[in-house]
Tab-separated table of C-alpha atoms in Angstrom:
chain	number	residue	atom	x	y	z
A	1	MET	CA	55.294	102.644	134.275
A	2	TYR	CA	56.900	100.241	136.755
A	3	ASP	CA	57.564	101.668	140.210
A	4	PRO	CA	59.611	99.361	142.491
A	5	ASN	CA	58.053	101.058	145.528
A	6	ASP	CA	54.503	100.137	144.535
A	7	VAL	CA	53.132	96.913	145.961
A	8	LEU	CA	50.752	96.348	143.056
A	9	LEU	CA	51.483	96.487	139.341
A	10	PRO	CA	49.352	98.754	137.121
A	11	TYR	CA	47.134	95.988	135.722
A	12	GLN	CA	46.537	94.686	139.251
A	13	LYS	CA	45.475	98.176	140.335
A	14	ARG	CA	43.101	98.512	137.368
A	15	TRP	CA	41.514	95.205	138.294
A	16	ILE	CA	40.894	96.249	141.903
A	17	ASN	CA	39.616	99.690	140.926
A	18	ASP	CA	37.024	98.229	138.547
A	19	GLN	CA	33.835	98.027	140.598
A	20	SER	CA	31.638	96.544	137.862
A	21	ILE	CA	28.916	94.158	138.974
A	22	VAL	CA	30.583	91.416	136.908
A	23	LYS	CA	34.155	91.532	135.646
A	24	ILE	CA	36.111	88.865	133.828
A	25	ALA	CA	39.870	88.454	133.620
A	26	GLU	CA	41.190	86.413	130.689
A	27	LYS	CA	44.816	86.148	131.622
A	28	SER	CA	48.176	84.543	131.152
A	29	ARG	CA	49.483	82.248	133.817
A	30	ARG	CA	51.842	83.638	136.460
A	31	THR	CA	50.540	87.194	136.384
A	32	GLY	CA	49.578	87.413	140.077
A	33	LEU	CA	45.999	88.513	139.493
A	34	THR	CA	44.514	86.166	142.106
A	35	TRP	CA	47.000	87.595	144.597
A	36	ALA	CA	45.673	91.094	143.821
A	37	GLU	CA	42.111	89.798	144.090
A	38	ALA	CA	42.891	88.723	147.663
A	39	ALA	CA	43.753	92.348	148.449
A	40	ASP	CA	40.366	93.480	147.122
A	41	ALA	CA	38.628	90.785	149.165
A	42	VAL	CA	40.268	92.092	152.353
A	43	LEU	CA	39.407	95.709	151.578
A	44	THR	CA	35.774	94.695	151.100
A	45	ALA	CA	35.424	92.404	154.120
A	46	ALA	CA	37.256	94.823	156.441
A	47	SER	CA	34.981	97.742	155.561
A	48	ALA	CA	31.901	98.682	157.521
A	49	LYS	CA	28.546	97.941	155.939
A	50	SER	CA	27.933	101.662	155.452
A	51	ALA	CA	31.153	101.837	153.408
A	52	GLY	CA	30.210	98.942	151.151
A	53	GLY	CA	31.591	96.164	153.288
A	54	ARG	CA	30.335	92.626	152.773
A	55	ASN	CA	31.469	89.016	152.845
A	56	HIS	CA	33.766	87.720	150.111
A	57	PHE	CA	33.624	84.100	148.920
A	58	TYR	CA	36.374	82.457	146.911
A	59	VAL	CA	35.526	79.455	144.713
A	60	GLY	CA	38.549	77.562	143.399
A	61	SER	CA	39.001	74.023	142.151
A	62	THR	CA	41.346	72.646	144.835
A	63	LYS	CA	41.974	72.796	148.545
A	64	GLU	CA	45.478	74.137	147.880
A	65	MET	CA	44.126	77.037	145.813
A	66	ALA	CA	41.714	77.842	148.625
A	67	ARG	CA	44.489	77.844	151.215
A	68	GLU	CA	46.755	80.006	149.057
A	69	PHE	CA	44.011	82.587	148.588
A	70	ILE	CA	43.240	82.730	152.301
A	71	ASP	CA	46.971	82.972	153.134
A	72	ALA	CA	47.268	85.879	150.686
A	73	ALA	CA	44.235	87.541	152.280
A	74	ALA	CA	45.819	87.193	155.728
A	75	MET	CA	49.002	88.786	154.418
A	76	TRP	CA	47.037	91.720	152.965
A	77	ALA	CA	45.112	92.169	156.218
A	78	ASN	CA	48.434	92.514	158.013
A	79	ILE	CA	49.753	95.024	155.448
A	80	PHE	CA	46.549	97.082	155.623
A	81	ASN	CA	46.648	96.876	159.432
A	82	GLU	CA	43.072	95.670	159.480
A	83	ALA	CA	41.704	93.967	162.578
A	84	ALA	CA	41.336	90.329	161.542
A	85	GLY	CA	41.252	87.029	163.356
A	86	GLU	CA	43.527	84.103	162.667
A	87	ILE	CA	42.814	81.811	159.759
A	88	ARG	CA	40.151	79.362	160.911
A	89	GLU	CA	39.322	75.959	159.536
A	90	GLU	CA	35.614	75.224	159.448
A	91	ILE	CA	33.524	72.302	158.236
A	92	PHE	CA	31.129	73.095	155.410
A	93	ASN	CA	28.513	70.502	154.475
A	94	ASP	CA	28.898	69.774	150.759
A	95	GLU	CA	25.921	67.534	149.868
A	96	ASP	CA	26.977	64.036	151.006
A	97	LYS	CA	30.299	64.976	152.604
A	98	ASP	CA	31.890	67.519	154.892
A	99	ILE	CA	34.432	69.873	153.317
A	100	LEU	CA	37.181	71.684	155.216
A	101	THR	CA	37.060	75.416	154.425
A	102	PHE	CA	39.299	78.315	155.406
A	103	VAL	CA	37.902	81.553	156.839
A	104	ILE	CA	39.179	84.903	158.098
A	105	TYR	CA	36.804	86.999	160.223
A	106	PHE	CA	37.185	90.780	160.440
A	107	ALA	CA	36.209	93.275	163.126
A	108	SER	CA	33.634	94.651	160.684
A	109	GLY	CA	31.639	91.451	161.150
A	110	PHE	CA	32.339	90.252	157.608
A	111	LYS	CA	34.569	87.431	156.444
A	112	VAL	CA	36.657	86.083	153.582
A	113	GLN	CA	35.861	82.405	153.041
A	114	ALA	CA	37.015	79.782	150.545
A	115	LEU	CA	34.284	77.400	149.341
A	116	SER	CA	34.280	74.266	147.217
A	117	SER	CA	33.166	74.431	143.581
A	118	ASN	CA	29.753	72.905	144.329
A	119	PRO	CA	27.208	75.502	143.067
A	120	ARG	CA	24.842	74.584	145.886
A	121	ASN	CA	27.238	76.044	148.467
A	122	LEU	CA	26.535	79.604	147.285
A	123	ARG	CA	22.817	79.251	147.903
A	124	GLY	CA	21.602	81.361	150.797
A	125	LEU	CA	24.861	83.295	151.169
A	126	GLN	CA	25.419	87.032	150.747
A	127	GLY	CA	28.637	88.581	149.496
A	128	ASN	CA	31.007	89.056	146.585
A	129	VAL	CA	32.145	85.924	144.739
A	130	THR	CA	35.439	85.155	143.013
A	131	VAL	CA	35.483	82.117	140.720
A	132	ASP	CA	39.130	81.228	140.030
A	133	GLU	CA	40.237	79.146	137.008
A	134	ALA	CA	36.637	79.566	135.880
A	135	ALA	CA	37.210	78.012	132.463
A	136	PHE	CA	38.059	74.693	134.140
A	137	HIS	CA	34.947	74.426	136.337
A	138	GLU	CA	32.821	71.580	135.028
A	139	ARG	CA	29.636	73.259	136.300
A	140	LEU	CA	30.499	76.896	135.674
A	141	ASP	CA	26.967	77.526	134.391
A	142	GLU	CA	25.496	76.389	137.715
A	143	VAL	CA	28.115	78.242	139.766
A	144	LEU	CA	27.423	81.419	137.810
A	145	LYS	CA	23.658	80.970	138.135
A	146	ALA	CA	23.970	80.786	141.921
A	147	ALA	CA	26.458	83.657	142.089
A	148	LEU	CA	24.493	86.049	139.863
A	149	ALA	CA	21.490	85.699	142.174
A	150	LEU	CA	23.578	87.440	144.852
A	151	THR	CA	23.869	90.598	142.717
A	152	MET	CA	20.220	91.405	143.563
A	153	TRP	CA	21.559	92.629	146.911
A	154	GLY	CA	24.541	94.491	145.515
A	155	ALA	CA	27.145	91.725	145.450
A	156	LYS	CA	29.806	91.633	142.741
A	157	ILE	CA	31.080	88.675	140.718
A	158	ARG	CA	34.650	88.157	139.455
A	159	LEU	CA	35.647	85.430	136.999
A	160	ILE	CA	39.398	84.836	136.654
A	161	SER	CA	40.976	82.259	134.363
A	162	THR	CA	43.310	81.271	131.600
A	163	HIS	CA	41.467	79.966	128.560
A	164	ASN	CA	40.320	76.396	128.043
A	165	GLY	CA	39.200	76.212	124.416
A	166	VAL	CA	36.894	78.314	122.276
A	167	GLU	CA	33.902	76.139	123.170
A	168	SER	CA	34.170	76.729	126.920
A	169	LEU	CA	31.457	78.733	128.659
A	170	PHE	CA	34.159	81.072	129.951
A	171	ASN	CA	35.110	82.037	126.387
A	172	GLN	CA	31.464	82.304	125.373
A	173	LEU	CA	30.828	84.789	128.190
A	174	ILE	CA	33.793	86.869	127.039
A	175	GLU	CA	32.537	86.876	123.446
A	176	GLU	CA	29.022	87.842	124.538
A	177	THR	CA	30.376	90.660	126.689
A	178	ARG	CA	32.465	92.022	123.827
A	179	LYS	CA	29.392	91.918	121.594
A	180	GLY	CA	27.474	94.001	124.129
A	181	GLN	CA	25.136	91.166	125.054
A	182	ARG	CA	26.192	91.268	128.722
A	183	LYS	CA	25.371	94.800	129.811
A	184	GLY	CA	27.586	96.246	132.523
A	185	TRP	CA	30.106	93.399	132.392
A	186	GLN	CA	33.783	94.284	131.926
A	187	ILE	CA	36.688	92.346	130.417
A	188	HIS	CA	40.327	92.592	131.504
A	189	ARG	CA	42.762	90.950	129.081
A	190	ILE	CA	46.247	90.351	130.496
A	191	THR	CA	48.721	88.491	128.296
A	192	LEU	CA	52.227	87.629	129.444
A	193	ASP	CA	53.604	90.427	127.264
A	194	ASP	CA	51.064	92.891	128.698
A	195	ALA	CA	52.062	91.987	132.240
A	196	CYS	CA	55.778	92.233	131.499
A	197	ARG	CA	55.354	95.647	129.876
A	198	GLU	CA	53.922	96.803	133.186
A	199	GLY	CA	56.714	95.301	135.261
A	200	LEU	CA	55.899	91.661	136.007
A	201	TYR	CA	59.364	90.259	135.319
A	202	LYS	CA	61.018	93.270	136.934
A	203	ARG	CA	58.972	92.517	140.065
A	204	ILE	CA	60.065	88.877	139.932
A	205	CYS	CA	63.701	89.962	139.729
A	206	GLN	CA	63.162	92.448	142.553
A	207	THR	CA	61.656	89.870	144.909
A	208	THR	CA	64.182	87.125	144.060
A	209	GLY	CA	67.253	89.338	144.259
A	210	GLN	CA	68.135	89.094	140.563
A	211	GLU	CA	69.354	91.849	138.288
A	212	TRP	CA	66.832	92.615	135.553
A	213	SER	CA	67.777	92.884	131.897
A	214	ILE	CA	65.668	92.900	128.764
A	215	GLN	CA	67.553	89.852	127.464
A	216	LYS	CA	66.785	87.875	130.620
A	217	GLU	CA	63.135	88.863	130.353
A	218	ILE	CA	62.955	87.711	126.726
A	219	GLU	CA	64.594	84.389	127.593
A	220	TRP	CA	62.235	83.896	130.566
A	221	LYS	CA	59.179	84.369	128.364
A	222	GLU	CA	60.596	82.111	125.667
A	223	ASN	CA	61.271	79.358	128.204
A	224	LEU	CA	57.697	79.537	129.474
A	225	ARG	CA	56.243	79.264	125.995
A	226	ASN	CA	58.657	76.513	124.959
A	227	SER	CA	57.637	74.430	127.962
A	228	THR	CA	54.216	73.797	126.396
A	229	ALA	CA	53.559	70.905	124.030
A	230	THR	CA	52.428	72.949	121.027
A	231	LYS	CA	52.347	76.506	119.752
A	232	GLU	CA	48.575	76.487	120.242
A	233	ASP	CA	49.065	75.557	123.906
A	234	ALA	CA	51.521	78.434	124.357
A	235	LEU	CA	49.076	80.897	122.798
A	236	GLU	CA	46.324	79.674	125.117
A	237	GLU	CA	48.437	79.584	128.282
A	238	TYR	CA	50.246	82.911	127.860
A	239	ASP	CA	48.563	84.978	125.118
A	240	CYS	CA	44.837	84.595	125.891
A	241	VAL	CA	44.114	82.843	122.574
A	242	PRO	CA	41.705	79.926	123.182
A	243	LYS	CA	42.343	76.758	121.209
A	244	HIS	CA	39.827	75.771	118.579
A	245	SER	CA	37.513	72.796	119.086
A	246	SER	CA	39.080	71.662	122.322
A	247	GLY	CA	40.209	72.601	125.779
A	248	ALA	CA	42.636	71.092	128.260
A	249	TYR	CA	40.731	68.768	130.573
A	250	ILE	CA	43.193	68.835	133.480
A	251	PRO	CA	44.689	72.281	134.211
A	252	TYR	CA	48.454	72.552	133.979
A	253	HIS	CA	48.835	73.748	137.563
A	254	LEU	CA	47.134	70.569	138.822
A	255	LEU	CA	49.520	68.400	136.798
A	256	THR	CA	52.641	70.142	138.085
A	257	ARG	CA	51.277	70.011	141.633
A	258	ALA	CA	50.858	66.239	141.322
A	259	ALA	CA	54.369	65.698	139.897
A	260	ARG	CA	56.896	64.035	142.237
A	261	GLU	CA	60.590	63.373	141.644
A	262	GLU	CA	60.487	60.059	143.524
A	263	HIS	CA	58.151	58.587	140.901
A	264	LYS	CA	60.198	57.459	137.909
A	265	VAL	CA	60.016	56.632	134.207
A	266	ILE	CA	62.258	54.087	132.480
A	267	ARG	CA	62.603	53.822	128.677
A	268	PHE	CA	63.661	50.954	126.419
A	269	THR	CA	63.955	51.453	122.650
A	270	ALA	CA	64.626	48.370	120.559
A	271	PRO	CA	67.631	49.044	118.292
A	272	GLU	CA	67.256	48.985	114.510
A	273	THR	CA	68.987	45.601	114.426
A	274	PHE	CA	66.512	44.014	116.841
A	275	MET	CA	64.257	42.574	114.124
A	276	THR	CA	67.221	40.867	112.455
A	277	LEU	CA	67.741	38.707	115.537
A	278	SER	CA	66.248	35.261	115.938
A	279	VAL	CA	63.242	34.732	118.220
A	280	GLU	CA	65.512	33.242	120.878
A	281	GLU	CA	67.974	36.137	120.636
A	282	GLN	CA	65.215	38.722	120.929
A	283	ALA	CA	63.930	36.967	124.033
A	284	ARG	CA	67.409	36.858	125.584
A	285	GLU	CA	68.018	40.560	124.835
A	286	ALA	CA	64.755	41.466	126.528
A	287	GLU	CA	65.543	39.148	129.439
A	288	ALA	CA	68.910	40.803	129.953
A	289	TRP	CA	67.216	44.217	130.096
A	290	ILE	CA	64.651	42.860	132.552
A	291	LYS	CA	67.360	41.558	134.901
A	292	GLU	CA	69.812	44.440	134.603
A	293	THR	CA	67.463	47.426	134.407
A	294	LEU	CA	63.805	46.633	135.051
A	295	THR	CA	64.276	44.515	138.184
A	296	PRO	CA	66.136	47.158	140.232
A	297	PHE	CA	63.762	49.808	138.856
A	298	LEU	CA	60.740	47.979	140.279
A	299	SER	CA	62.420	46.778	143.454
A	300	MET	CA	61.508	50.026	145.259
A	301	LEU	CA	57.781	49.317	145.105
A	302	ASP	CA	56.330	48.969	148.594
A	303	GLU	CA	55.433	45.354	149.401
A	304	ASP	CA	52.647	46.550	151.713
A	305	ASP	CA	50.829	48.588	149.057
A	306	ARG	CA	48.209	47.229	146.737
A	307	HIS	CA	48.937	48.050	143.094
A	308	SER	CA	47.208	48.305	139.738
A	309	ILE	CA	48.627	48.347	136.234
A	310	GLY	CA	47.587	50.287	133.128
A	311	GLU	CA	48.981	49.902	129.631
A	312	ASP	CA	48.728	51.911	126.405
A	313	PHE	CA	49.771	49.826	123.412
A	314	ALA	CA	51.701	50.726	120.253
A	315	ARG	CA	53.843	48.649	117.934
A	316	SER	CA	55.766	51.351	116.061
A	317	GLY	CA	55.731	55.127	115.831
A	318	ASP	CA	53.982	55.809	119.139
A	319	LEU	CA	54.995	54.277	122.459
A	320	THR	CA	53.779	51.407	124.568
A	321	VAL	CA	53.608	52.680	128.154
A	322	ILE	CA	53.012	50.566	131.262
A	323	ALA	CA	52.024	52.476	134.406
A	324	ILE	CA	52.144	51.036	137.928
A	325	CYS	CA	49.802	52.678	140.430
A	326	ALA	CA	50.209	52.300	144.199
A	327	ILE	CA	46.947	52.486	146.155
A	328	LYS	CA	47.574	54.136	149.515
A	329	SER	CA	45.468	53.747	152.645
A	330	ASP	CA	44.227	57.350	152.396
A	331	THR	CA	42.938	56.572	148.843
A	332	THR	CA	45.782	58.459	147.146
A	333	ARG	CA	46.801	56.951	143.808
A	334	MET	CA	50.532	57.172	143.111
A	335	ILE	CA	51.827	56.423	139.620
A	336	ARG	CA	55.078	55.167	141.105
A	337	ARG	CA	56.716	53.641	138.029
A	338	MET	CA	56.217	53.940	134.269
A	339	VAL	CA	57.873	51.790	131.592
A	340	GLU	CA	58.075	53.122	128.017
A	341	LEU	CA	58.786	50.740	125.139
A	342	LYS	CA	59.493	51.804	121.572
A	343	ASN	CA	59.664	49.671	118.398
A	344	MET	CA	59.259	46.537	120.511
A	345	PRO	CA	57.969	43.286	118.920
A	346	TYR	CA	54.696	41.842	120.228
A	347	LYS	CA	56.300	38.870	121.999
A	348	GLN	CA	58.836	41.009	123.820
A	349	GLN	CA	56.114	43.424	124.893
A	350	GLU	CA	54.302	40.435	126.353
A	351	GLN	CA	57.540	39.206	127.954
A	352	ILE	CA	58.230	42.574	129.580
A	353	PHE	CA	54.612	43.097	130.628
A	354	LYS	CA	54.531	39.742	132.400
A	355	ALA	CA	57.805	40.606	134.118
A	356	VAL	CA	56.243	43.845	135.361
A	357	VAL	CA	53.226	41.956	136.715
A	358	ALA	CA	55.462	39.371	138.396
A	359	MET	CA	57.525	42.033	140.167
A	360	THR	CA	54.613	44.248	141.227
A	361	PRO	CA	53.307	43.453	144.740
A	362	ARG	CA	49.642	42.753	145.446
A	363	VAL	CA	48.151	43.518	142.036
A	364	VAL	CA	44.396	44.107	142.272
A	365	GLY	CA	43.710	44.673	138.591
A	366	MET	CA	45.032	45.576	135.155
A	367	ALA	CA	43.479	47.695	132.399
A	368	LEU	CA	45.042	47.307	128.969
A	369	ASP	CA	44.367	49.262	125.802
A	370	SER	CA	43.066	46.492	123.532
A	371	THR	CA	42.066	48.702	120.626
A	372	GLY	CA	43.435	47.543	117.274
A	373	ASN	CA	46.786	45.762	117.585
A	374	GLY	CA	46.584	46.131	121.356
A	375	GLY	CA	44.073	43.297	121.301
A	376	TYR	CA	46.955	40.810	121.216
A	377	LEU	CA	48.413	41.787	124.596
A	378	GLY	CA	44.949	42.252	126.110
A	379	GLU	CA	44.027	38.722	125.042
A	380	GLN	CA	47.268	37.209	126.340
A	381	ALA	CA	46.902	38.994	129.680
A	382	THR	CA	43.324	37.782	130.049
A	383	LEU	CA	44.389	34.205	129.302
A	384	SER	CA	47.287	34.422	131.782
A	385	TYR	CA	45.614	36.219	134.703
A	386	GLY	CA	41.874	35.789	134.232
A	387	ALA	CA	39.021	38.060	133.212
A	388	ASN	CA	38.441	39.155	136.823
A	389	MET	CA	41.977	40.582	136.903
A	390	VAL	CA	42.139	42.125	133.414
A	391	ASP	CA	40.017	44.802	131.789
A	392	ALA	CA	40.815	44.542	128.056
A	393	VAL	CA	39.683	48.070	127.221
A	394	MET	CA	38.203	49.171	123.910
A	395	LEU	CA	38.751	52.910	124.285
A	396	SER	CA	35.579	54.733	123.252
A	397	ASN	CA	33.681	57.932	123.998
A	398	LYS	CA	31.493	56.036	126.458
A	399	TYR	CA	34.518	54.655	128.288
A	400	TYR	CA	36.174	58.075	128.506
A	401	GLN	CA	32.932	59.651	129.761
A	402	GLU	CA	32.644	57.045	132.505
A	403	TRP	CA	36.223	56.963	133.792
A	404	MET	CA	37.804	60.333	132.967
A	405	PRO	CA	35.813	62.354	135.577
A	406	PRO	CA	37.051	60.180	138.503
A	407	PHE	CA	40.579	60.477	137.083
A	408	LYS	CA	40.358	64.278	136.949
A	409	SER	CA	38.794	64.491	140.410
A	410	LEU	CA	41.928	62.909	141.895
A	411	PHE	CA	44.001	65.805	140.514
A	412	GLU	CA	41.488	68.339	141.819
A	413	SER	CA	41.446	66.853	145.325
A	414	GLY	CA	45.217	66.290	145.456
A	415	TYR	CA	44.857	62.508	145.751
A	416	ILE	CA	47.092	61.530	142.848
A	417	GLU	CA	50.811	61.718	142.150
A	418	ILE	CA	52.620	61.254	138.830
A	419	PRO	CA	56.288	61.237	137.791
A	420	LYS	CA	57.948	64.643	137.563
A	421	ASP	CA	58.751	64.138	133.905
A	422	GLU	CA	57.950	66.849	131.378
A	423	GLU	CA	56.919	64.434	128.641
A	424	ILE	CA	54.526	62.630	130.983
A	425	ILE	CA	53.042	65.972	132.051
A	426	GLN	CA	52.627	67.033	128.420
A	427	ASP	CA	50.999	63.674	127.635
A	428	HIS	CA	48.311	64.578	130.173
A	429	ARG	CA	47.850	67.907	128.396
A	430	LYS	CA	46.694	65.891	125.376
A	431	ILE	CA	43.514	65.036	127.276
A	432	GLN	CA	41.122	67.576	125.792
A	433	ASN	CA	37.449	68.434	126.023
A	434	ILE	CA	36.352	67.547	122.500
A	435	GLY	CA	32.664	68.014	121.858
A	436	GLY	CA	32.050	67.713	125.586
A	437	ILE	CA	33.946	64.423	125.855
A	438	PRO	CA	37.319	64.276	127.663
A	439	LYS	CA	39.676	62.186	125.540
A	440	ILE	CA	43.072	62.199	123.849
A	441	GLU	CA	43.082	64.702	121.011
A	442	LYS	CA	44.154	63.603	117.551
A	443	GLY	CA	47.658	64.261	116.297
A	444	THR	CA	51.095	63.666	117.740
A	445	THR	CA	53.798	65.770	119.319
A	446	LYS	CA	57.539	65.417	118.893
A	447	SER	CA	59.390	63.800	121.731
A	448	ALA	CA	62.574	65.393	122.999
A	449	ARG	CA	64.101	61.916	122.711
A	450	GLY	CA	63.046	61.486	119.091
A	451	GLY	CA	59.904	60.020	117.593
A	452	ASN	CA	56.292	60.913	118.333
A	453	ARG	CA	54.050	60.921	121.372
A	454	HIS	CA	50.285	60.708	121.389
A	455	GLY	CA	49.387	61.157	125.026
A	456	ASP	CA	50.667	57.622	125.659
A	457	GLY	CA	51.736	58.211	129.261
A	458	ALA	CA	48.401	59.826	130.115
A	459	VAL	CA	46.435	56.864	128.740
A	460	ALA	CA	48.573	54.404	130.720
A	461	ALA	CA	48.157	56.409	133.948
A	462	PHE	CA	44.422	56.805	133.310
A	463	LEU	CA	44.006	53.049	132.802
A	464	ALA	CA	46.141	52.259	135.874
A	465	VAL	CA	43.837	54.447	137.966
A	466	ARG	CA	40.776	52.783	136.440
A	467	ALA	CA	42.286	49.358	137.301
A	468	SER	CA	42.834	50.495	140.891
A	469	TYR	CA	39.060	50.190	141.421
A	470	MET	CA	39.074	46.505	140.412
A	471	GLU	CA	38.987	43.761	143.023
A	472	GLY	CA	41.229	40.789	142.359
A	473	GLY	CA	41.796	37.747	144.551
A	474	VAL	CA	45.145	36.718	145.984
A	475	ILE	CA	46.976	33.876	144.257
A	476	GLU	CA	48.935	31.634	146.581
A	477	PHE	CA	51.907	29.769	145.108
A	478	THR	CA	55.241	28.166	145.781
A	479	ALA	CA	58.077	29.952	143.973
A	480	LEU	CA	60.062	27.907	141.481
A	481	THR	CA	63.563	28.482	140.245
A	482	ASP	CA	64.012	30.713	137.204
A	483	SER	CA	64.423	28.899	133.904
A	484	PHE	CA	64.169	29.382	130.174
A	485	ASP	CA	61.568	27.525	128.138
A	486	ASP	CA	62.282	26.002	124.771
A	487	ASP	CA	61.929	29.366	123.032
A	488	GLY	CA	64.472	30.980	125.335
A	489	ILE	CA	61.815	33.090	127.059
A	490	HIS	CA	62.269	33.627	130.789
A	491	ASP	CA	59.704	31.668	132.813
A	492	ILE	CA	58.673	34.311	135.354
A	493	LYS	CA	56.480	33.061	138.181
A	494	ASP	CA	53.697	35.287	139.484
A	495	ARG	CA	54.233	36.415	143.040
A	496	GLY	CA	51.415	37.769	145.066
A	497	CYS	CA	49.010	38.840	142.297
A	498	TRP	CA	45.684	39.956	143.668
C-alpha cells in the first residue's frame, strides 16, 4: 500500500531488506531502484565493522551514472544524518589510462566509491559491489568473476538491469537462479505495472506537484510503451521480457543522453511525379532544393571544425541518409546535420551528396554504404574525391565487429552527440547483438512520416564516425562561378575538402 509519508516504495524496501549474498533485479526503466540501492550503500558504509559495515563499490557504464549514484548516496547520508565527507574526485589507474572516480568517505572508515567497468579494478578490493545496467556490460562475465571472489570475505553482490535479449549473460544468470542452479541467489522482478501498483506514479505526481488519477497513470504508461520502436522493445524495456535472439547494443539511456536539440535532421521526399520529369528537370528541381533548403541548413557548420561524412544508401522503400560529423578538439564526435532522402533517383542522390560535400568545411573522410545498389554512389564518390578520402564500405559482420565497439564506446564515455529526433534515436535501437555481432537487425519499422525505416540513420551516423578516423589531405583551389553543365546539373566546386 502506498504511503505518501514513506521515503521508499515497498519494492525498494524489499530490495534493501534482502541481504542475500547475490541478488539480481530484472526491472523496468524508471523505477528508482538504483536510487534505493544508494541508500543501502550508505547504510553499509556508515556502519561500524562490528555491525557489518564495509566499503561499497558501484560499477556503472558511464561517468554520468557514477556521478548520479554518488550524488544520491550523499543525499541519503544527509537524510540519515551520517557523518560523511564531501564528495571527492580521485584518480584511479585503469590499465593504460587514469580514470576520474567519485568517492564519499564515512566516519566509520569505509567508503562508497564509483569505479569504471574494467573487471581488473575490482581486484584486490574488499566490499559490496553493485553492477548497474549489468545486461549491457560487454565483459559482465569478467566483472562477475572478480566480484564473486569478494564474497569469500562476506561481501555481497547486486546486479541491477533492464533486459538486453534472451542470449545475454544477465538473462542466463536469472534463468539459472530460477532453476535452482545458483544456490542462495535471489531474483527481484519489477515491471512498470508492478512498480505503479506500489505507488511509483503516485510518487512521481507527489514530487512534481501533480494531481494523481488512474487515467493519468494509464496514459503515462501507454506513452512510455508507445515511445519504443516495437512491441518487443516495449516488453523488454518495461515488462522484463527479454527479446529473442538479440539485444540492444547501445542502451536507450545513453542514446537519449547523447541527443541534442541543436543538431538537426532535414528530409526531402521526391514527389510521385518526379520520375515523369526529364533529366534536366529533375536536376533543376534538386538544385532548387539545394539552394533554398540545404544551403541554409548546412551554413551553421563551424568552419573551424574538421568534419566527416557517412551515408546509408537506399533507392526506394528505405531511406538514404547522409550524416555530417563534427570532430571537436576534445575528441567529441557531433552528428551535427543529417539529410534524409526518399524515393530519390541515383543521379539526384549523387547531385545532393556532392552538394553536401562542397558545403561541409574541412572534410577528412567519407564512408559510404556501397552494398548492392549503393555501389553506384560509392564508385562515383571515389572517382570524384579519391580513394584516400572515400571508404566505399561493404557492410559485413567483420566490418561491424571492427567499428561498432569504438562507436558504442563514444556513447558510454559521453563523447558523442546526435540529433534529438525520435526516429534517429529509434534507428540506433535497431543495432542489436545478434549472435555476438553488433549490427542492424533484420526487418523494418514504420516511420511516423510514412514509409519504412531500417536503422538508416544509425548506419549513416556509424559510418560518419568511422570516417572521422580517416586522414585526408587539404585541396587548395580557386573558386569559380556557379554554372549549369549541359545536363542542367549544378557545377558545385569543392571548397576546403581534406
